[in-house]
Coordinates of C-alpha atoms and ligand atoms in Angstrom, one line a residue:
X1 CA 49.7 51.2 -83.1
X2 CA 51.7 50.5 -86.2
X3 CA 55.4 50.1 -85.7
X4 CA 57.5 53.4 -86.7
X5 CA 58.8 53.1 -90.3
X6 CA 62.5 51.6 -90.0
X7 CA 65.2 53.9 -91.0
X8 CA 67.6 50.8 -91.7
X9 CA 66.8 47.8 -93.3
X10 CA 69.1 44.7 -92.8
X11 CA 69.0 41.3 -94.6
X12 CA 70.9 38.3 -93.5
X13 CA 71.1 35.2 -95.3
X14 CA 73.3 32.0 -94.9
X15 CA 74.7 32.2 -98.2
X16 CA 77.1 29.3 -98.1
X17 CA 77.0 27.1 -95.0
X18 CA 79.8 24.8 -96.0
X19 CA 82.0 27.8 -96.9
X20 CA 80.6 29.4 -93.1
X21 CA 79.7 32.5 -95.2
X22 CA 76.5 34.8 -94.3
X23 CA 75.5 37.4 -96.9
X24 CA 74.4 40.6 -95.2
X25 CA 73.1 43.8 -96.8
X26 CA 72.2 46.9 -94.9
X27 CA 69.8 49.6 -96.7
X28 CA 69.8 53.1 -95.2
X29 CA 66.6 54.9 -96.5
X30 CA 68.0 58.6 -95.9
X31 CA 71.8 58.3 -95.8
X32 CA 74.0 61.2 -94.6
X33 CA 74.1 63.7 -97.5
X34 CA 77.7 64.4 -96.8
X35 CA 78.4 60.6 -97.4
X36 CA 77.2 57.7 -95.2
X37 CA 79.6 56.0 -92.8
X38 CA 79.4 52.3 -91.7
X39 CA 81.1 50.7 -88.9
X40 CA 81.1 47.3 -86.9
X41 CA 81.6 47.0 -83.2
X42 CA 84.9 46.0 -81.7
X43 CA 83.6 44.2 -78.7
X44 CA 80.3 42.5 -77.8
X45 CA 78.7 43.9 -74.5
X46 CA 79.0 41.2 -71.5
X47 CA 82.4 40.1 -72.7
X48 CA 84.9 42.9 -72.1
X49 CA 87.7 42.3 -74.8
X50 CA 88.6 43.9 -78.0
X51 CA 87.6 41.2 -80.6
X52 CA 87.8 43.4 -83.9
X53 CA 84.8 41.5 -85.4
X54 CA 85.6 43.5 -88.8
X55 CA 88.1 41.2 -89.4
X56 CA 85.6 38.6 -90.6
X57 CA 84.2 40.8 -93.3
X58 CA 85.4 39.5 -96.4
X59 CA 84.2 41.7 -99.2
X60 CA 82.2 45.0 -99.2
X61 CA 80.4 47.1 -101.9
X62 CA 77.6 49.7 -102.0
X63 CA 75.0 50.7 -104.6
X64 CA 72.2 53.1 -105.0
X65 CA 69.5 53.0 -107.6
X66 CA 71.2 49.9 -109.1
X67 CA 74.6 52.1 -109.6
X68 CA 77.7 51.1 -107.6
X69 CA 78.7 53.7 -105.0
X70 CA 82.4 54.3 -104.1
X71 CA 82.9 53.3 -100.7
X72 CA 86.3 53.5 -98.9
X73 CA 87.8 51.5 -95.9
X74 CA 88.9 54.3 -93.4
X75 CA 90.1 52.5 -90.4
X76 CA 89.9 48.8 -89.0
X77 CA 86.0 48.8 -88.7
X78 CA 84.7 51.8 -90.7
X79 CA 83.6 52.5 -94.4
X80 CA 82.9 55.7 -95.7
X81 CA 80.4 56.0 -98.8
X82 CA 80.5 58.7 -101.5
X83 CA 77.4 61.0 -100.9
X84 CA 74.3 59.9 -102.8
X85 CA 70.4 61.0 -103.3
X86 CA 68.3 58.1 -102.5
X87 CA 68.6 55.0 -100.4
X88 CA 72.1 53.4 -99.9
X89 CA 72.7 49.9 -99.7
X90 CA 75.9 48.0 -98.7
X91 CA 76.5 44.4 -99.2
X92 CA 79.1 42.1 -97.4
X93 CA 79.9 38.6 -96.5
X94 CA 80.7 37.8 -93.1
X95 CA 82.9 34.6 -92.3
X96 CA 81.2 32.7 -89.3
X97 CA 83.4 29.9 -87.6
X98 CA 83.6 30.9 -84.2
X99 CA 81.6 28.3 -82.2
X100 CA 81.2 30.7 -79.0
X101 CA 78.6 32.5 -77.5
X102 CA 80.1 35.9 -78.7
X103 CA 80.4 35.9 -82.4
X104 CA 78.9 33.9 -85.3
X105 CA 79.0 30.1 -86.4
X106 CA 77.6 28.5 -89.7
X107 CA 77.7 25.4 -91.4
X108 CA 75.4 22.8 -92.6
X109 CA 73.9 21.7 -89.1
X110 CA 72.8 25.2 -88.2
X111 CA 73.4 29.1 -88.2
X112 CA 74.1 31.3 -85.1
X113 CA 74.8 34.9 -85.0
X114 CA 75.2 38.1 -82.7
X115 CA 74.4 41.2 -84.2
X116 CA 77.5 42.9 -83.1
X117 CA 79.6 40.6 -85.2
X118 CA 77.5 40.8 -88.5
X119 CA 75.3 44.1 -88.6
X120 CA 77.0 47.2 -89.4
X121 CA 76.0 50.2 -87.8
X122 CA 74.9 53.2 -89.9
X123 CA 76.3 56.4 -88.3
X124 CA 73.9 58.9 -87.2
X125 CA 71.2 56.3 -87.3
X126 CA 71.8 54.3 -84.5
X127 CA 68.9 55.5 -82.4
X128 CA 66.5 54.9 -85.2
X129 CA 64.2 51.8 -85.7
X130 CA 65.6 49.0 -87.8
X131 CA 64.3 46.1 -89.4
X132 CA 66.1 42.7 -90.3
X133 CA 64.8 40.0 -92.9
X134 CA 66.4 36.8 -91.7
X135 CA 66.4 34.1 -94.2
X136 CA 67.3 30.5 -94.2
X137 CA 69.6 29.0 -96.6
X138 CA 68.6 28.1 -100.3
X139 CA 67.9 24.6 -101.1
X140 CA 65.5 21.5 -100.0
X141 CA 68.0 20.3 -97.4
X142 CA 67.5 23.5 -95.6
X143 CA 63.6 23.6 -95.8
X144 CA 63.1 22.5 -92.2
X145 CA 65.3 25.2 -90.7
X146 CA 63.7 27.5 -88.0
X147 CA 64.6 30.7 -86.4
X148 CA 65.1 31.3 -82.7
X149 CA 65.6 34.8 -81.3
X150 CA 63.6 37.3 -79.1
X151 CA 63.8 40.1 -81.8
X152 CA 60.3 41.0 -82.1
X153 CA 58.7 39.7 -85.3
X154 CA 57.1 42.2 -87.7
X155 CA 53.3 41.6 -88.5
X156 CA 53.1 38.7 -91.3
X157 CA 56.1 36.7 -89.7
X158 CA 55.4 33.8 -87.6
X159 CA 57.7 33.2 -84.5
X160 CA 60.1 30.7 -85.1
X161 CA 60.0 31.3 -88.9
X162 CA 62.4 33.1 -91.2
X163 CA 60.9 36.4 -92.0
X164 CA 61.0 40.1 -91.0
X165 CA 62.1 40.8 -87.2
X166 CA 62.3 44.8 -85.9
X167 CA 64.4 46.5 -83.6
X168 CA 63.8 50.0 -81.8
X169 CA 67.5 50.9 -82.3
X170 CA 70.8 49.5 -82.9
X171 CA 71.7 48.7 -79.4
X172 CA 68.3 46.6 -79.4
X173 CA 69.1 44.9 -82.8
X174 CA 72.5 43.4 -81.7
X175 CA 71.1 42.2 -78.0
X176 CA 69.1 39.4 -79.5
X177 CA 71.3 36.5 -80.7
X178 CA 69.7 34.4 -83.5
X179 CA 69.7 30.7 -83.9
X180 CA 68.9 29.0 -87.2
X181 CA 68.5 25.3 -87.7
X182 CA 66.5 22.2 -86.5
X183 CA 66.8 22.8 -82.7
X184 CA 64.7 21.2 -80.2
X185 CA 62.4 23.3 -78.3
X186 CA 60.5 23.5 -74.9
X187 CA 58.6 25.9 -72.9
X188 CA 57.6 26.7 -69.4
X189 CA 56.0 29.6 -67.5
X190 CA 57.6 31.6 -64.7
X191 CA 55.4 34.1 -63.0
X192 CA 53.3 34.0 -66.1
X193 CA 56.2 34.8 -68.6
X194 CA 56.5 32.4 -71.3
X195 CA 60.3 31.2 -71.1
X196 CA 61.5 29.1 -74.4
X197 CA 64.5 26.7 -74.2
X198 CA 66.1 25.8 -77.5
X199 CA 69.1 23.1 -77.8
X200 CA 71.3 22.8 -80.8
X201 CA 73.4 19.8 -81.2
X202 CA 73.3 16.1 -80.5
X203 CA 71.6 15.6 -77.1
X204 CA 69.3 13.2 -75.4
X205 CA 68.4 15.8 -72.5
X206 CA 65.4 15.2 -70.4
X207 CA 63.5 18.5 -71.2
X208 CA 60.8 18.1 -68.6
X209 CA 63.4 18.0 -65.9
X210 CA 65.1 21.0 -67.3
X211 CA 62.1 23.0 -67.6
X212 CA 60.9 22.3 -64.1
X213 CA 64.2 23.1 -62.7
X214 CA 64.6 26.4 -64.6
X215 CA 61.1 27.4 -63.9
X216 CA 61.7 27.3 -60.2
X217 CA 65.1 29.3 -60.7
X218 CA 63.4 31.9 -63.0
X219 CA 60.2 32.4 -60.4
X220 CA 62.7 32.8 -57.6
X221 CA 64.6 35.7 -59.4
X222 CA 61.5 37.4 -60.7
X223 CA 60.4 37.4 -57.0
X224 CA 63.7 38.8 -55.6
X225 CA 63.5 41.8 -57.8
X226 CA 59.7 42.0 -57.8
X227 CA 56.9 41.3 -60.2
X228 CA 56.3 42.0 -62.9
X229 CA 59.3 40.6 -64.8
X230 CA 61.0 43.2 -67.0
X231 CA 60.4 41.0 -70.1
X232 CA 57.4 39.6 -71.8
X233 CA 59.3 36.4 -73.1
X234 CA 62.6 34.9 -72.5
X235 CA 64.7 32.3 -74.5
X236 CA 67.6 30.1 -73.4
X237 CA 69.7 29.2 -76.3
X238 CA 71.7 26.2 -75.7
X239 CA 74.5 24.9 -78.0
X240 CA 75.7 21.4 -76.6
X241 CA 79.1 20.2 -77.6
X242 CA 81.3 17.5 -76.1
X243 CA 83.4 19.6 -74.1
X244 CA 82.7 23.4 -73.6
X245 CA 81.4 26.1 -71.2
X246 CA 80.5 29.5 -71.6
X247 CA 77.4 32.0 -71.6
X248 CA 76.8 35.2 -72.5
X249 CA 73.7 37.4 -71.1
X250 CA 71.3 39.7 -73.1
X251 CA 68.0 41.6 -72.3
X252 CA 65.7 38.8 -72.9
X253 CA 67.7 35.8 -73.7
X254 CA 70.9 34.1 -73.2
X255 CA 73.2 32.0 -75.3
X256 CA 74.8 29.1 -73.6
X257 CA 77.6 26.6 -74.4
X258 CA 77.1 23.3 -72.5
X259 CA 78.6 19.9 -72.1
X260 CA 76.3 17.2 -73.4
X261 CA 76.9 15.0 -70.5
X262 CA 75.9 17.9 -68.1
X263 CA 72.2 18.0 -69.1
X264 CA 69.9 15.8 -67.4
X265 CA 68.9 12.5 -68.9
X266 CA 65.8 10.5 -68.9
X267 CA 66.5 7.9 -66.1
X268 CA 68.7 10.0 -64.0
X269 CA 67.7 9.8 -60.3
X270 CA 65.2 12.5 -60.1
X271 CA 66.0 13.3 -56.7
X272 CA 70.0 13.7 -57.3
X273 CA 71.6 16.5 -59.0
X274 CA 74.8 15.4 -60.8
X275 CA 77.8 17.8 -60.3
X276 CA 77.9 18.7 -64.2
X277 CA 74.1 19.4 -64.0
X278 CA 74.5 21.6 -60.8
X279 CA 77.1 23.5 -62.7
X280 CA 75.1 23.9 -65.8
X281 CA 71.8 25.3 -63.6
X282 CA 74.4 27.8 -61.9
X283 CA 75.4 28.9 -65.5
X284 CA 71.5 29.3 -66.5
X285 CA 71.0 31.2 -63.2
X286 CA 73.9 33.3 -63.6
X287 CA 72.9 34.5 -67.1
X288 CA 69.3 34.9 -66.2
X289 CA 70.5 36.9 -62.9
X290 CA 71.9 39.6 -65.6
X291 CA 68.5 40.2 -67.0
X292 CA 68.5 42.7 -64.1
X293 CA 72.1 43.3 -63.0
X294 CA 74.2 44.5 -65.9
X295 CA 71.6 44.5 -68.5
X296 CA 69.3 46.9 -67.0
X297 CA 71.2 48.1 -63.7
X298 CA 74.4 49.1 -65.4
X299 CA 77.4 50.9 -64.7
X300 CA 77.3 54.7 -65.7
X301 CA 80.5 53.6 -67.9
X302 CA 77.9 51.6 -70.3
X303 CA 75.4 54.1 -70.6
X304 CA 75.5 54.1 -73.5
X305 CA 78.0 51.6 -74.6
X306 CA 81.2 52.8 -76.9
X307 CA 81.3 49.8 -79.1
X308 CA 84.6 51.1 -80.8
X309 CA 87.0 51.1 -77.9
X310 CA 87.3 49.7 -74.3
X311 CA 84.7 51.0 -71.7
X312 CA 86.5 51.3 -68.5
X313 CA 84.8 50.7 -65.0
X314 CA 86.0 49.6 -61.6
X315 CA 82.5 48.0 -60.9
X316 CA 82.5 44.9 -62.8
X317 CA 83.1 42.9 -59.6
X318 CA 79.6 44.2 -58.6
X319 CA 78.0 43.2 -61.9
X320 CA 79.7 39.7 -62.1
X321 CA 80.4 39.4 -58.5
X322 CA 77.0 40.0 -57.2
X323 CA 75.7 37.8 -60.2
X324 CA 78.2 35.1 -59.3
X325 CA 77.0 35.1 -55.4
X326 CA 73.4 35.0 -56.7
X327 CA 73.7 32.2 -59.4
X328 CA 74.1 29.4 -56.9
X329 CA 72.2 31.2 -54.2
X330 CA 69.3 31.0 -56.4
X331 CA 69.7 27.3 -56.9
X332 CA 69.0 26.7 -53.2
X333 CA 66.4 29.3 -52.5
X334 CA 64.5 27.5 -55.6
X335 CA 64.9 24.2 -53.7
X336 CA 66.6 22.9 -56.8
X337 CA 70.0 22.0 -54.5
X338 CA 70.1 21.3 -51.0
X339 CA 71.6 23.6 -48.4
X340 CA 74.7 21.4 -48.0
X341 CA 75.1 21.3 -51.6
X342 CA 75.2 25.2 -51.6
X343 CA 78.0 25.3 -48.7
X344 CA 79.7 22.8 -51.1
X345 CA 79.7 25.4 -53.8
X346 CA 80.6 28.4 -51.7
X347 CA 83.7 26.4 -50.2
X348 CA 85.0 25.5 -53.9
X349 CA 84.6 29.3 -54.8
X350 CA 86.4 30.2 -51.5
X351 CA 89.1 27.6 -52.4
X352 CA 89.4 29.0 -55.9
X353 CA 90.2 32.4 -54.5
X354 CA 92.7 31.1 -51.9
X355 CA 94.7 29.3 -54.7
X356 CA 95.1 32.7 -56.4
X357 CA 98.2 34.4 -55.0
X358 CA 97.5 37.4 -57.3
X359 CA 94.6 38.5 -54.8
X360 CA 97.5 40.1 -52.9
X361 CA 98.7 41.9 -55.9
X362 CA 95.4 43.2 -57.3
X363 CA 92.1 44.4 -56.1
X364 CA 88.7 43.4 -57.4
X365 CA 88.3 47.3 -58.5
X366 CA 91.5 47.2 -60.5
X367 CA 90.5 43.7 -61.8
X368 CA 87.5 45.2 -63.0
X369 CA 89.3 48.2 -64.7
X370 CA 91.8 46.1 -66.2
X371 CA 89.3 43.2 -67.3
X372 CA 90.2 44.0 -71.0
X373 CA 94.0 43.2 -71.0
X374 CA 94.3 40.7 -68.0
X375 CA 91.1 38.9 -67.0
X376 CA 90.1 38.3 -70.7
X377 CA 93.7 37.9 -71.8
X378 CA 95.3 35.6 -69.0
X379 CA 98.6 34.2 -69.5
X380 CA 100.7 31.7 -67.6
X381 CA 101.5 34.3 -64.8
X382 CA 97.8 35.2 -64.3
X383 CA 97.5 33.3 -60.9
X384 CA 100.3 35.2 -59.5
X385 CA 99.3 38.9 -60.9
X386 CA 95.5 39.1 -60.9
X387 CA 92.4 37.9 -59.1
X388 CA 89.0 37.3 -60.7
X389 CA 86.3 39.9 -60.3
X390 CA 83.9 37.0 -60.8
X391 CA 85.2 34.8 -57.9
X392 CA 86.4 37.2 -55.5
X393 CA 83.6 39.5 -56.3
X394 CA 81.4 36.7 -55.2
X395 CA 82.9 36.5 -51.9
X396 CA 82.9 40.5 -51.5
X397 CA 79.2 40.0 -52.2
X398 CA 78.8 37.3 -49.5
X399 CA 80.9 39.4 -47.0
X400 CA 78.6 42.4 -47.6
X401 CA 75.4 40.4 -47.3
X402 CA 76.6 38.8 -44.2
X403 CA 77.7 42.2 -42.7
X404 CA 74.4 43.9 -43.4
X405 CA 72.6 40.8 -41.8
X406 CA 74.8 41.2 -38.8
X407 CA 74.4 44.9 -38.4
X408 CA 70.7 44.7 -39.0
X409 CA 69.9 41.8 -36.7
X410 CA 68.8 40.1 -40.2
X411 CA 66.4 42.8 -41.1
X412 CA 68.5 44.0 -44.0
X413 CA 70.3 41.8 -46.5
X414 CA 72.2 42.2 -49.8
X415 CA 68.6 41.4 -51.5
X416 CA 67.6 44.9 -50.2
X417 CA 70.5 46.4 -51.8
X418 CA 69.7 44.9 -55.2
X419 CA 66.0 45.9 -54.8
X420 CA 67.0 49.6 -54.3
X421 CA 69.7 49.2 -57.3
X422 CA 66.8 47.9 -59.4
X423 CA 64.3 50.8 -58.5
X424 CA 67.0 53.5 -58.6
X425 CA 68.8 52.5 -61.7
X426 CA 67.3 49.4 -63.5
X427 CA 63.8 50.8 -63.9
X428 CA 65.1 54.4 -64.5
X429 CA 67.7 53.6 -67.2
X430 CA 70.2 55.9 -65.2
X431 CA 73.9 54.2 -65.0
X432 CA 75.5 53.4 -61.4
X433 CA 77.7 55.9 -60.7
X434 CA 81.4 54.5 -59.6
X435 CA 80.7 55.3 -56.2
X436 CA 77.1 54.5 -56.2
X437 CA 77.6 50.9 -54.7
X438 CA 79.5 51.9 -51.8
X439 CA 77.2 54.8 -50.9
X440 CA 74.2 52.4 -51.0
X441 CA 76.1 49.9 -48.8
X442 CA 76.5 52.8 -46.4
X443 CA 73.0 54.2 -46.7
X444 CA 71.6 50.5 -45.8
X445 CA 74.0 49.4 -43.3
X446 CA 75.4 52.4 -41.6
X447 CA 79.0 54.2 -41.8
X448 CA 80.6 51.2 -39.9
X449 CA 80.4 49.2 -43.3
X450 CA 82.5 51.7 -45.2
X451 CA 85.7 50.3 -44.1
X452 CA 84.6 46.7 -44.8
X453 CA 83.5 47.9 -48.1
X454 CA 86.9 49.8 -48.8
X455 CA 88.8 46.8 -47.6
X456 CA 87.0 44.3 -49.8
X457 CA 87.0 46.2 -53.0
X458 CA 90.1 48.3 -53.2
X459 CA 92.1 46.4 -50.8
X460 CA 94.1 43.0 -51.2
X461 CA 93.7 41.6 -47.9
X462 CA 91.7 38.4 -47.4
X463 CA 88.0 39.0 -46.6
X464 CA 87.0 38.2 -42.8
X465 CA 84.7 35.4 -43.9
X466 CA 85.3 32.9 -41.0
X467 CA 84.2 35.5 -38.8
X468 CA 81.4 36.6 -40.9
X469 CA 79.9 33.1 -41.6
X470 CA 79.1 32.8 -37.9
X471 CA 76.3 35.0 -38.5
X472 CA 74.3 32.4 -40.4
X473 CA 75.7 29.7 -38.1
X474 CA 78.2 28.5 -40.6
X475 CA 82.1 27.1 -39.8
X476 CA 84.7 27.9 -42.0
X477 CA 87.5 25.5 -42.3
X478 CA 90.7 24.8 -44.0
X479 CA 92.6 21.8 -45.2
X480 CA 95.4 20.9 -47.6
X481 CA 94.2 19.6 -51.2
X482 CA 94.1 16.0 -51.4
X483 CA 95.1 15.9 -55.0
X484 CA 95.6 18.4 -57.9
X485 CA 91.9 17.7 -58.9
X486 CA 90.4 18.6 -55.4
X487 CA 88.3 21.5 -56.0
X488 CA 87.7 21.6 -52.1
X489 CA 84.1 22.5 -50.8
X490 CA 84.1 19.0 -49.0
X491 CA 85.4 17.8 -45.8
X492 CA 88.1 15.4 -47.3
X493 CA 88.7 12.1 -46.8
X494 CA 92.4 12.0 -45.7
X495 CA 92.7 15.0 -43.4
X496 CA 94.0 13.0 -40.7
X497 CA 96.8 11.5 -43.0
X498 CA 100.5 12.7 -43.4
X499 CA 101.1 16.0 -44.8
X500 CA 101.2 16.1 -48.6
X501 CA 104.5 17.0 -50.5
X502 CA 104.0 19.7 -53.1
X503 CA 106.1 21.6 -55.8
X504 CA 103.8 24.6 -56.2
X505 CA 102.6 24.2 -59.7
X506 CA 99.9 23.1 -62.1
X507 CA 100.6 20.7 -65.1
X508 CA 99.0 19.7 -68.0
X509 CA 99.6 16.7 -70.5
X510 CA 102.3 16.9 -72.9
X511 CA 103.7 14.1 -75.2
X512 CA 107.0 14.4 -73.5
X513 CA 105.8 14.4 -69.9
X514 CA 104.3 17.0 -67.8
X515 CA 104.1 20.6 -69.0
X516 CA 103.9 23.4 -66.4
X517 CA 100.9 25.6 -66.9
X518 CA 101.5 27.9 -63.9
X519 CA 104.2 28.2 -61.4
X520 CA 103.1 29.7 -58.2
X521 CA 104.9 32.7 -56.8
X522 CA 107.3 31.6 -53.9
X523 CA 106.8 27.9 -54.8
X524 CA 109.6 25.6 -54.3
X525 CA 109.4 24.9 -58.1
X526 CA 109.8 28.5 -58.9
X527 CA 112.8 28.9 -56.2
X528 CA 114.4 26.1 -57.8
X529 CA 114.2 27.8 -61.3
X530 CA 111.3 25.9 -63.0
X531 CA 109.1 27.9 -65.1
X532 CA 105.6 27.7 -66.8
X533 CA 106.2 26.1 -70.3
X534 CA 108.9 23.9 -69.0
X535 CA 108.2 20.1 -69.5
X536 CA 109.0 18.0 -66.6
X537 CA 110.1 14.4 -67.7
X538 CA 112.1 12.8 -64.8
X539 CA 112.1 12.8 -61.0
X540 CA 115.2 11.4 -59.4
X541 CA 115.9 9.5 -62.7
X542 CA 112.4 8.1 -63.1
X543 CA 110.2 9.1 -66.2
X544 CA 107.2 11.3 -65.0
X545 CA 103.9 12.3 -67.0
X546 CA 101.0 14.5 -66.0
X547 CA 99.3 11.6 -64.9
X548 CA 102.0 10.0 -62.6
X549 CA 103.8 13.3 -61.1
X550 CA 101.6 13.5 -58.2
X551 CA 101.6 9.9 -57.1
X552 CA 105.4 9.9 -57.5
X553 CA 105.9 13.0 -55.4
X554 CA 103.6 11.7 -52.7
X555 CA 106.1 9.0 -52.1
X556 CA 108.5 11.4 -50.6
X557 CA 108.4 13.1 -47.2
X558 CA 107.9 16.8 -46.8
X559 CA 111.2 18.4 -46.7
X560 CA 112.7 15.9 -48.8
X561 CA 114.8 16.9 -52.0
X562 CA 114.3 15.4 -55.5
X563 CA 116.1 15.9 -58.7
X564 CA 114.1 17.0 -61.7
X565 CA 114.8 17.0 -65.4
X566 CA 113.0 19.1 -67.6
X567 CA 113.2 20.7 -70.9
X568 CA 112.9 24.4 -71.6
X569 CA 112.3 24.7 -75.2
X570 CA 114.7 22.1 -76.8
X571 CA 117.3 22.4 -73.9
X572 CA 117.4 19.8 -71.0
X573 CA 118.0 21.4 -67.6
X574 CA 118.5 19.7 -64.2
X575 CA 117.0 21.1 -60.8
X576 CA 117.2 20.2 -57.2
X577 CA 113.6 20.9 -55.4
X578 CA 113.0 20.7 -51.8
X579 CA 109.3 19.7 -51.3
X580 CA 107.1 21.8 -49.2
X581 CA 104.0 20.8 -47.4
X582 CA 100.9 21.4 -49.4
X583 CA 99.3 24.6 -48.2
X584 CA 95.8 25.0 -46.2
X585 CA 94.4 26.6 -49.2
X586 CA 91.2 24.2 -49.5
X587 CA 87.9 25.3 -47.7
X588 CA 85.1 23.6 -46.8
X589 CA 82.0 24.9 -44.7
X590 CA 79.7 23.3 -42.4
X591 CA 76.7 24.0 -40.3
X592 CA 77.6 24.7 -36.6
X593 CA 74.9 22.9 -35.2
X594 CA 73.0 19.7 -36.8
X595 CA 71.7 21.7 -39.6
X596 CA 70.9 25.4 -40.6
X597 CA 69.9 27.3 -37.8
X598 CA 67.4 30.3 -38.2
X599 CA 70.0 32.7 -39.6
X600 CA 70.9 30.0 -42.2
X601 CA 67.4 29.5 -43.0
X602 CA 66.7 33.0 -43.5
X603 CA 69.8 33.4 -45.9
X604 CA 69.2 30.1 -47.8
X605 CA 65.8 29.4 -47.7
X606 CA 63.7 32.5 -48.2
X607 CA 61.7 33.5 -51.0
X608 CA 61.4 30.2 -52.7
X609 CA 58.5 29.6 -55.0
X610 CA 55.6 27.9 -53.3
Ligands
ZN701 ZN1 78.2 37.2 -65.7

């Protein structure tokens, strides 16, 4: 069947890579007779913050039949054109210099864009088919540039080349990011579906190993939700950098930002998974899980998205938290990491939450609601005022999983809940109502789970994880951090040693000394009057830096008092601080027996691919 005639035609050209300028045009075949409006989204789905992409539009003009059409900007992101009879085209330049997964980036080495940051929506035409002509820059030096995207090609355009691509509507158009350049490419199959990997940037990654591991993870996830997979093709787009981390999910692809050193290298021990690679695989697994959870199973508040303003929901803890729980769980079920390695990751996540005093001030439901102004705009007081709906959301998922297993003697698990969500909401396109997950937990686990759900999602008390983990034969243990860099998850080497003195703050490097990033509520530092932003320069008259502060404090006994000199702005202040014992906020988990028991095996080792 031929594709329906497009109602809107886009064309995007990297017009001036050195100046980071894309030239875009948008032609509406049958514009609004009362005058066509165009607007650019204020945010991109998956990243819940108002970003005002239209601020990067530099110049815009409109034409019809070769004549200029008057076009007035009427708010921060909207243009109103005069009525015309005939096809209307707007032309504009977009400044693209944001090397993140959320917007657009262009230089002489590559181009990347998300449709939300470059393609104007034509009002009233959003649900109609559109077509986009993707060009490479002019000139011989760009002749080898290819195009990576899961936007479907129009007949006549070959995959991986510049040419014509199509989308059924505007929502689809902006859900397929595009990479242009001379990237590295590899492919694997998962449940018969081709999965491509595209890497941009300088790297020496072992693509064979990466594809082998990703294939296991993707297969495990497809089987969790049930075959067939909801897409006929999938693309991992990886931008490699020296230092960076991030990912954004799309319906049939994901954009990832990764450290070069976190990728596997030829010559790495094939039986070992280095920490950075484990984290990178966790990120891939996370974004891939969103293919089901949030791209197709969506909160009702996102059906459809309103891209002009904040879309409020108290459910992000489930869409990000369930996904954060399953991202690492899929690694162990896929056989990519060991059960002990998984317990280490889980212990680290518990530690992250235990080191957030704000968990007593904000529930994960409220954290979800306020994502736009709090989670995505964290300031120096964030650890004291808020909780991450990712980190605690994953623990809520764990608690619900364990409670369901206990309630049903292992017959019902969180896997079942996700499968019901998939059938009821994912496959139907119906949004999940705000009380939908709570009702489903009760439907599957009985009324006795309602109290746990209410406490976990709407309350601020700590979750009863120590007790629940016994369901899978896991012991929950706490100790003090051994250093500021101690992420938890491991037994620790010096737990038998003397108590460690602490100030209750986190510092960063500063040319003058140690700059306080966060000062924890109720800490000795805060009680003494120190604050985030202050720069510590001396303890008892001796110079300190970010690198030496910890060692210096370690020489004092718990309960000892020190004199601290610190700058607040350009004013020098002196404080007397009494050191307290570092709190037992560092978690590690162990199997109660000699290894995983039957409950733990059902939890960690089911559903792996053969
Ligand atoms: Zn996510």
